[in-house]
PDB file of C-alpha atoms in Angstrom:
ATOM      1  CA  UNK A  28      65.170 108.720 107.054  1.00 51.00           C
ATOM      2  CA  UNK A  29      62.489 110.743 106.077  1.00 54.00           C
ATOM      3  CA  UNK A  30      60.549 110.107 102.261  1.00 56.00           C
ATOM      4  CA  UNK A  31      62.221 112.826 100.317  1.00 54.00           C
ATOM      5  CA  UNK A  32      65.586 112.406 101.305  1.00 52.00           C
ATOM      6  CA  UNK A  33      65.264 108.941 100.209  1.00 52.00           C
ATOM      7  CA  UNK A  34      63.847 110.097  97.039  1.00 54.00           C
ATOM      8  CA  UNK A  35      66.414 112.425  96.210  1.00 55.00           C
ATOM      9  CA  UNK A  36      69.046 109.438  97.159  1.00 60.00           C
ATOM     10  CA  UNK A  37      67.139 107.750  94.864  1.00 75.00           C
ATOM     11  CA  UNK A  38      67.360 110.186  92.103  1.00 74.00           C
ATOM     12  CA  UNK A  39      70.726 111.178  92.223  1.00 75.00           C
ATOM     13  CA  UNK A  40      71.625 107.416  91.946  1.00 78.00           C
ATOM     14  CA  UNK A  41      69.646 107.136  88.946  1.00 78.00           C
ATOM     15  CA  UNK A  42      70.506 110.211  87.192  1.00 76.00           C
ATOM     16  CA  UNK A  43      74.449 108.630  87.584  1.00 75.00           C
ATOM     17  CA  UNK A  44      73.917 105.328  86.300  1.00 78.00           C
ATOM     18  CA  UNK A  45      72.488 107.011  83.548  1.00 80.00           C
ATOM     19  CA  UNK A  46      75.057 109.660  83.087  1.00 75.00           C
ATOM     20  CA  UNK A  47      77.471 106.491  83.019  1.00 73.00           C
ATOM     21  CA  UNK A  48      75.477 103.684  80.891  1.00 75.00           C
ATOM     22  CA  UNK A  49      75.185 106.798  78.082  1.00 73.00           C
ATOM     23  CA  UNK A  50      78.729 107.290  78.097  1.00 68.00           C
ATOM     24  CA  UNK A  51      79.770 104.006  77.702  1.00 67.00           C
ATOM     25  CA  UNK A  52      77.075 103.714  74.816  1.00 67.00           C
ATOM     26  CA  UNK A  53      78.303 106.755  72.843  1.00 63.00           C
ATOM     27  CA  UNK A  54      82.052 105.571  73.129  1.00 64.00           C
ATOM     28  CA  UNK A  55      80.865 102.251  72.091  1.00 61.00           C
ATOM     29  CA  UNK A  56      78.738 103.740  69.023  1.00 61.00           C
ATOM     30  CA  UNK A  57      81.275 106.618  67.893  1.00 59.00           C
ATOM     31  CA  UNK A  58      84.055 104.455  67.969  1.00 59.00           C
ATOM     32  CA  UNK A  59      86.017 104.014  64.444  1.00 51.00           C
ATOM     33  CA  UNK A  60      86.773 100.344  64.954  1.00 56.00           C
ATOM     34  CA  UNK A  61      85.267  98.596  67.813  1.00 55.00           C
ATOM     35  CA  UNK A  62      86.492  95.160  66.674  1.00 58.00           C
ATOM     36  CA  UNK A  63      90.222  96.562  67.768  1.00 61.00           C
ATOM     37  CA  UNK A  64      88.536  98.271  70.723  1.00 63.00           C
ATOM     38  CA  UNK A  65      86.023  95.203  72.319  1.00 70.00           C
ATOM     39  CA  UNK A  66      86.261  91.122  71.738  1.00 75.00           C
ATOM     40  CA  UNK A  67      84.515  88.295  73.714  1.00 78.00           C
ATOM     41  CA  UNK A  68      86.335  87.333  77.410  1.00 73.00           C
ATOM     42  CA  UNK A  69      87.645  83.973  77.161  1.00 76.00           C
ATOM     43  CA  UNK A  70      86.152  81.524  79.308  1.00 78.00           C
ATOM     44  CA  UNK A  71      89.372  81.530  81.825  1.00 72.00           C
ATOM     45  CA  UNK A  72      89.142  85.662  81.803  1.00 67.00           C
ATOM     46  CA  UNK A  73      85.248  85.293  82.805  1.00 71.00           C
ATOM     47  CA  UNK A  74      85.789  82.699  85.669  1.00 73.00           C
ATOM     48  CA  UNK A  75      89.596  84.212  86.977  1.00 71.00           C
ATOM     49  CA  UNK A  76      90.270  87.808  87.366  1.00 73.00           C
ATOM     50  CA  UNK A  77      93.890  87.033  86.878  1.00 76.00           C
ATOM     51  CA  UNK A  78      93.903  83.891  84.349  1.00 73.00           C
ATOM     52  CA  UNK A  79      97.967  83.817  85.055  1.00 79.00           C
ATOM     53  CA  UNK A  80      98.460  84.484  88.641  1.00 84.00           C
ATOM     54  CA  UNK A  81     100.232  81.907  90.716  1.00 89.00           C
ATOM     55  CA  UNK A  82      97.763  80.762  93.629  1.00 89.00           C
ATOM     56  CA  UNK A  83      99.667  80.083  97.166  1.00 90.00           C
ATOM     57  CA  UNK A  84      98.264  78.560  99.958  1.00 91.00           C
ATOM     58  CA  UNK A  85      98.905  80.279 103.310  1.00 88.00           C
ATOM     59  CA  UNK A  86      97.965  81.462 106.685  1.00 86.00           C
ATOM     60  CA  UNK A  87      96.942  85.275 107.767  1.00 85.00           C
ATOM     61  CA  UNK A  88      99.296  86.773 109.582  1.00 79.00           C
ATOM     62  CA  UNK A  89      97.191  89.367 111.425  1.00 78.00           C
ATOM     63  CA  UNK A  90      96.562  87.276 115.105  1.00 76.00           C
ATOM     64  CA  UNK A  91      97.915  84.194 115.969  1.00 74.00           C
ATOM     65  CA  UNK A  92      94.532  82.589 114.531  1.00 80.00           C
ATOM     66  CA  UNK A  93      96.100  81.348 111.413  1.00 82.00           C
ATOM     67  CA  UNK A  94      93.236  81.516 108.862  1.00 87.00           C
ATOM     68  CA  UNK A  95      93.778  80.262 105.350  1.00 89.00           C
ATOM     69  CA  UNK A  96      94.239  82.621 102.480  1.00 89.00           C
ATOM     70  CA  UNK A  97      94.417  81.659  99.285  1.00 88.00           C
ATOM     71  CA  UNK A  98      97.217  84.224  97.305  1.00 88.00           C
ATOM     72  CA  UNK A  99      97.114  85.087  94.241  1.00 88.00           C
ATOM     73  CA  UNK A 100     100.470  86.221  92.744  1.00 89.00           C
ATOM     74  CA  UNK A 101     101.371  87.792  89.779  1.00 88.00           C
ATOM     75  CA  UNK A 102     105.434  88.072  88.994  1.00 86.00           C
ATOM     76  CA  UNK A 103     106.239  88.356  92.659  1.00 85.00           C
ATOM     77  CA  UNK A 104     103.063  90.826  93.497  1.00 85.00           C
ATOM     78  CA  UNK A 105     100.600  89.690  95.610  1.00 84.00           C
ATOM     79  CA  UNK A 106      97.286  90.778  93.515  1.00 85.00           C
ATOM     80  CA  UNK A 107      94.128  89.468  94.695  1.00 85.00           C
ATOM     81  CA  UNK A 108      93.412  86.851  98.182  1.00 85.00           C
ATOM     82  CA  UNK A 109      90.422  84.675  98.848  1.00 84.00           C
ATOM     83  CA  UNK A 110      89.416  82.421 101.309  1.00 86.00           C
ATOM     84  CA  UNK A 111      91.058  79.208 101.847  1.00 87.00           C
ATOM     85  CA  UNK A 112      87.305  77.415 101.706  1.00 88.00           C
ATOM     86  CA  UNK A 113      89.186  73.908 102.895  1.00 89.00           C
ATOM     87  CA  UNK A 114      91.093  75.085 106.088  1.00 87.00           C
ATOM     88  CA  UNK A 115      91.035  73.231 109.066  1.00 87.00           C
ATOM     89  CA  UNK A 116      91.115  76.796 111.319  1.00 83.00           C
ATOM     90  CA  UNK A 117      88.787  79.049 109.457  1.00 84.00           C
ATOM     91  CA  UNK A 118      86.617  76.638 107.727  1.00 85.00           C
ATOM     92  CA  UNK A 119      86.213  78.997 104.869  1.00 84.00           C
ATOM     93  CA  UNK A 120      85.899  81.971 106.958  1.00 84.00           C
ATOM     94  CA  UNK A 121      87.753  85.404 108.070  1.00 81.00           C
ATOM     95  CA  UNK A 122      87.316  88.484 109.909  1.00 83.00           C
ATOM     96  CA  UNK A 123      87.081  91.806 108.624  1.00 80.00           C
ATOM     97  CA  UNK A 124      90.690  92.572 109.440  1.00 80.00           C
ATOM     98  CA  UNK A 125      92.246  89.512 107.164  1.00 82.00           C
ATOM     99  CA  UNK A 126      89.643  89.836 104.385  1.00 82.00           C
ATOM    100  CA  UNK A 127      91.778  93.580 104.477  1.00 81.00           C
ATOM    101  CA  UNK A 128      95.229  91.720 104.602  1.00 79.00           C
ATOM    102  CA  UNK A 129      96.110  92.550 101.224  1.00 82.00           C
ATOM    103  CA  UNK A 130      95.682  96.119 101.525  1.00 82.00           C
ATOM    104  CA  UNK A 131      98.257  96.307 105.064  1.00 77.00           C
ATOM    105  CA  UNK A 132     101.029  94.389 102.988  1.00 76.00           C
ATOM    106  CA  UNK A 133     100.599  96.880  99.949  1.00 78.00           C
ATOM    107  CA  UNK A 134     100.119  99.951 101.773  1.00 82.00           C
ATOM    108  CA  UNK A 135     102.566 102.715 101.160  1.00 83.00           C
ATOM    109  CA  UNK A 136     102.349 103.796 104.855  1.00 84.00           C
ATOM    110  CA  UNK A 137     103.474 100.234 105.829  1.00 83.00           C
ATOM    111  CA  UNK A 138     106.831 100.038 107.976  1.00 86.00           C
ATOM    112  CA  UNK A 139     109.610  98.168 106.153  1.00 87.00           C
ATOM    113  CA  UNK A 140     112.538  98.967 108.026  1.00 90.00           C
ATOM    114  CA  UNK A 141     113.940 100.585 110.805  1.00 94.00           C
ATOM    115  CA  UNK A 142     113.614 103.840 111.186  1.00 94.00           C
ATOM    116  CA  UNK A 143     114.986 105.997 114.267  1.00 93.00           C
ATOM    117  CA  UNK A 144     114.096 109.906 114.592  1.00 93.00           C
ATOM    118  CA  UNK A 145     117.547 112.293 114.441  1.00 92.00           C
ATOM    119  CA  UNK A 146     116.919 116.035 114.125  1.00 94.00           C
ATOM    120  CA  UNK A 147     113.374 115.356 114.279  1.00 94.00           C
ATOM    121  CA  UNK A 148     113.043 113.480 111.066  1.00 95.00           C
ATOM    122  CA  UNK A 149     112.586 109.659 110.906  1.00 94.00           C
ATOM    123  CA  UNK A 150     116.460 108.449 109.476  1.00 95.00           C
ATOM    124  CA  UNK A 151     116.480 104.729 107.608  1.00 95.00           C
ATOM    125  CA  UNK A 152     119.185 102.381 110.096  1.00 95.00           C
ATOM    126  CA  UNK A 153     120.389  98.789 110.335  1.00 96.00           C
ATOM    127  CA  UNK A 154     118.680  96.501 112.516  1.00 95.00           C
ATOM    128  CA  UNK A 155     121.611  96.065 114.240  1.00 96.00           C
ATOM    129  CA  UNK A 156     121.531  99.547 115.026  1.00 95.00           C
ATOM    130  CA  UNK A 157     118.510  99.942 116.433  1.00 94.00           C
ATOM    131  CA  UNK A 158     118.014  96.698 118.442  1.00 95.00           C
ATOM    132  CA  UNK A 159     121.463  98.067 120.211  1.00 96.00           C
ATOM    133  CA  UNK A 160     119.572 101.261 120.516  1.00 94.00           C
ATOM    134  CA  UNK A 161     117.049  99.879 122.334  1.00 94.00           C
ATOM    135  CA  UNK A 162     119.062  97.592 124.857  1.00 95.00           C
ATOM    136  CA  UNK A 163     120.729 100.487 125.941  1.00 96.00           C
ATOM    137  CA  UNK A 164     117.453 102.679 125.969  1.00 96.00           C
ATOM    138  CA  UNK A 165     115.829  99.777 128.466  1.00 95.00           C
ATOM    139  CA  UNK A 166     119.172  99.136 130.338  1.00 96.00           C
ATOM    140  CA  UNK A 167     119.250 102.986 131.297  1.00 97.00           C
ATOM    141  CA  UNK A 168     115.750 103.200 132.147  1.00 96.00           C
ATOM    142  CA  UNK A 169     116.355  99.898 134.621  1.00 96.00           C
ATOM    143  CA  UNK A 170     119.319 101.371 136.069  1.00 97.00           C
ATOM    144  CA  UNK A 171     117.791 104.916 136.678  1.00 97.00           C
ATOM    145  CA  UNK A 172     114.185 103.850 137.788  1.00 97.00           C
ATOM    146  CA  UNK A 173     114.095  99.689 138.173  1.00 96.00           C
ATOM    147  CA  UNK A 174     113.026  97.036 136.646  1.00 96.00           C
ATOM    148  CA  UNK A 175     108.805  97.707 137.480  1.00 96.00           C
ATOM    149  CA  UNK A 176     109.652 101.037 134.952  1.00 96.00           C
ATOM    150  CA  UNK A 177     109.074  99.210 132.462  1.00 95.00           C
ATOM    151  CA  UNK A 178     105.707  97.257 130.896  1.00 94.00           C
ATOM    152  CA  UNK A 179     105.790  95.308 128.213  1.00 92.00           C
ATOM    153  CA  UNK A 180     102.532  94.517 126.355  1.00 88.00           C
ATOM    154  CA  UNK A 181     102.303  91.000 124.649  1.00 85.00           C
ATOM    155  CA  UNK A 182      99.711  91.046 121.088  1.00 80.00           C
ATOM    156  CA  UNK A 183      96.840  88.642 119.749  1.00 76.00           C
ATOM    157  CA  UNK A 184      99.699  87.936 116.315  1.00 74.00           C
ATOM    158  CA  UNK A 185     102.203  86.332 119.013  1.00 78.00           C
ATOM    159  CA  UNK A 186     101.842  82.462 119.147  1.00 76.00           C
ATOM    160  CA  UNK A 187     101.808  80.686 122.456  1.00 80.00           C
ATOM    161  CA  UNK A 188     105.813  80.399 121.888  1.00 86.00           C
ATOM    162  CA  UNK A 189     106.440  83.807 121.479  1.00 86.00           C
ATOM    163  CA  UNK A 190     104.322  84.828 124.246  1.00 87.00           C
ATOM    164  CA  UNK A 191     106.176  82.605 126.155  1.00 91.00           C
ATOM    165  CA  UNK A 192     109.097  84.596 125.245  1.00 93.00           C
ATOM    166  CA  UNK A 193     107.659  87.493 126.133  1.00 92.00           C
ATOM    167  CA  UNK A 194     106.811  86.286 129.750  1.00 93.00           C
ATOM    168  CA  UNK A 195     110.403  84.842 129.716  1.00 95.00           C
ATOM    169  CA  UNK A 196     112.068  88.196 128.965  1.00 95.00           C
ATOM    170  CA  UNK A 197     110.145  90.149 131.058  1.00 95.00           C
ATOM    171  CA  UNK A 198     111.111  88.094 134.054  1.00 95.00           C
ATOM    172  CA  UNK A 199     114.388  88.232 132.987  1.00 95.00           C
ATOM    173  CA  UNK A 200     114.750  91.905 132.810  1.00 95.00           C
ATOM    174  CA  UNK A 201     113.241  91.797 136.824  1.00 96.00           C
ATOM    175  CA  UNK A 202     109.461  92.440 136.247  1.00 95.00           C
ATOM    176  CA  UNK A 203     105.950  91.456 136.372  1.00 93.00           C
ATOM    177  CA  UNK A 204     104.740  94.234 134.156  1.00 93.00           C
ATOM    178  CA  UNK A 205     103.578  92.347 131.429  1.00 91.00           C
ATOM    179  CA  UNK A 206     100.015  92.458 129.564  1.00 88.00           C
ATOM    180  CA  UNK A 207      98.100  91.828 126.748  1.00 81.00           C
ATOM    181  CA  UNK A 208      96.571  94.077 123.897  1.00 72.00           C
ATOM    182  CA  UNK A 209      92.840  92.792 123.956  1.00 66.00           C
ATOM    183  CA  UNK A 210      92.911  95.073 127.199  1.00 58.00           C
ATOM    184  CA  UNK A 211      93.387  98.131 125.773  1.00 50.00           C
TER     185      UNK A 211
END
């Protein structure tokens, strides 16, 4: 990077954190009664970010790893995670994707039911619905084109159980088309 574009970085950090630290000084200053407006954090306020949040012990869900998270939950939300520093797995540690676990569950773009497309919008149905919708999709495709039509692709969230499962079903339906996601 050459000299001046780091000097203008530089600058234009400087010139905000100034911009910012006078602000807060001139609301602090003009302010009518800043006893109302300001008071001393409590010693449980400066050491928790969320002094009554509930703190859960559990697992991230995101491979079949099983880290420990440490929830923090506030009436029912989920608020704020840490590491769970004495897990046997993770031994205080995580991976970029569960240090981000929190922000999957709370995402508004996150999947919470089933949906199935019907004059080209997506339409909210019953699981019922669509796992019936799907048995029928696969038994059509078997009947039409055979068994080796179909793939099915196992995940790194599946336990050793479930991709047991997996394997099982895919036998079942008459194929060895089965893989794993770390290959894609």
């Amino acid at each position: 990077m050459s000299e001046s574009i780091t000097r203008r970085k530089s600058r234009r950090a400087f010139l905000k954190m100034t911009a910012l630290g006078s602000l807060a000084g001139a609301s602090v200053a003009l302010g009518a009664d800043n006893q109302k407006i300001m008071r001393q954090a409590t010693e449980q306020e400066l050491k928790e970010r969320y002094p009554n949040s509930q703190k859960i012990k559990t697992i991230c869900t995101h491979c079949s790893v099983g880290c420990g998270i440490v929830a923090e939950v506030v009436d029912g939300v989920w608020v704020r995670q840490e590491v769970a520093q004495d897990h046997p797995i993770s031994q205080g540690g995580h991976c970029c994707k569960g240090a981000d676990l929190i922000d999957r569950a709370r995402s508004e773009t996150r999947l919470r039911y089933p949906l199935v497309k019907e004059g080209g919008k997506w339409v909210r149905t019953k699981y019922d619905d669509a796992m019936d919708k799907i048995a029928a999709q696969l038994q059509k495709i078997r009947e039409e084109s055979g068994p080796d039509a179909v793939m099915f692709l196992g995940s790194a969230k599946c336990s050793n159980e479930q991709s047991y499962y997996i394997r099982k079903f895919a036998a079942f339906f008459g194929t060895n088309n089965i893989d794993h996601c770390a290959r894609v």
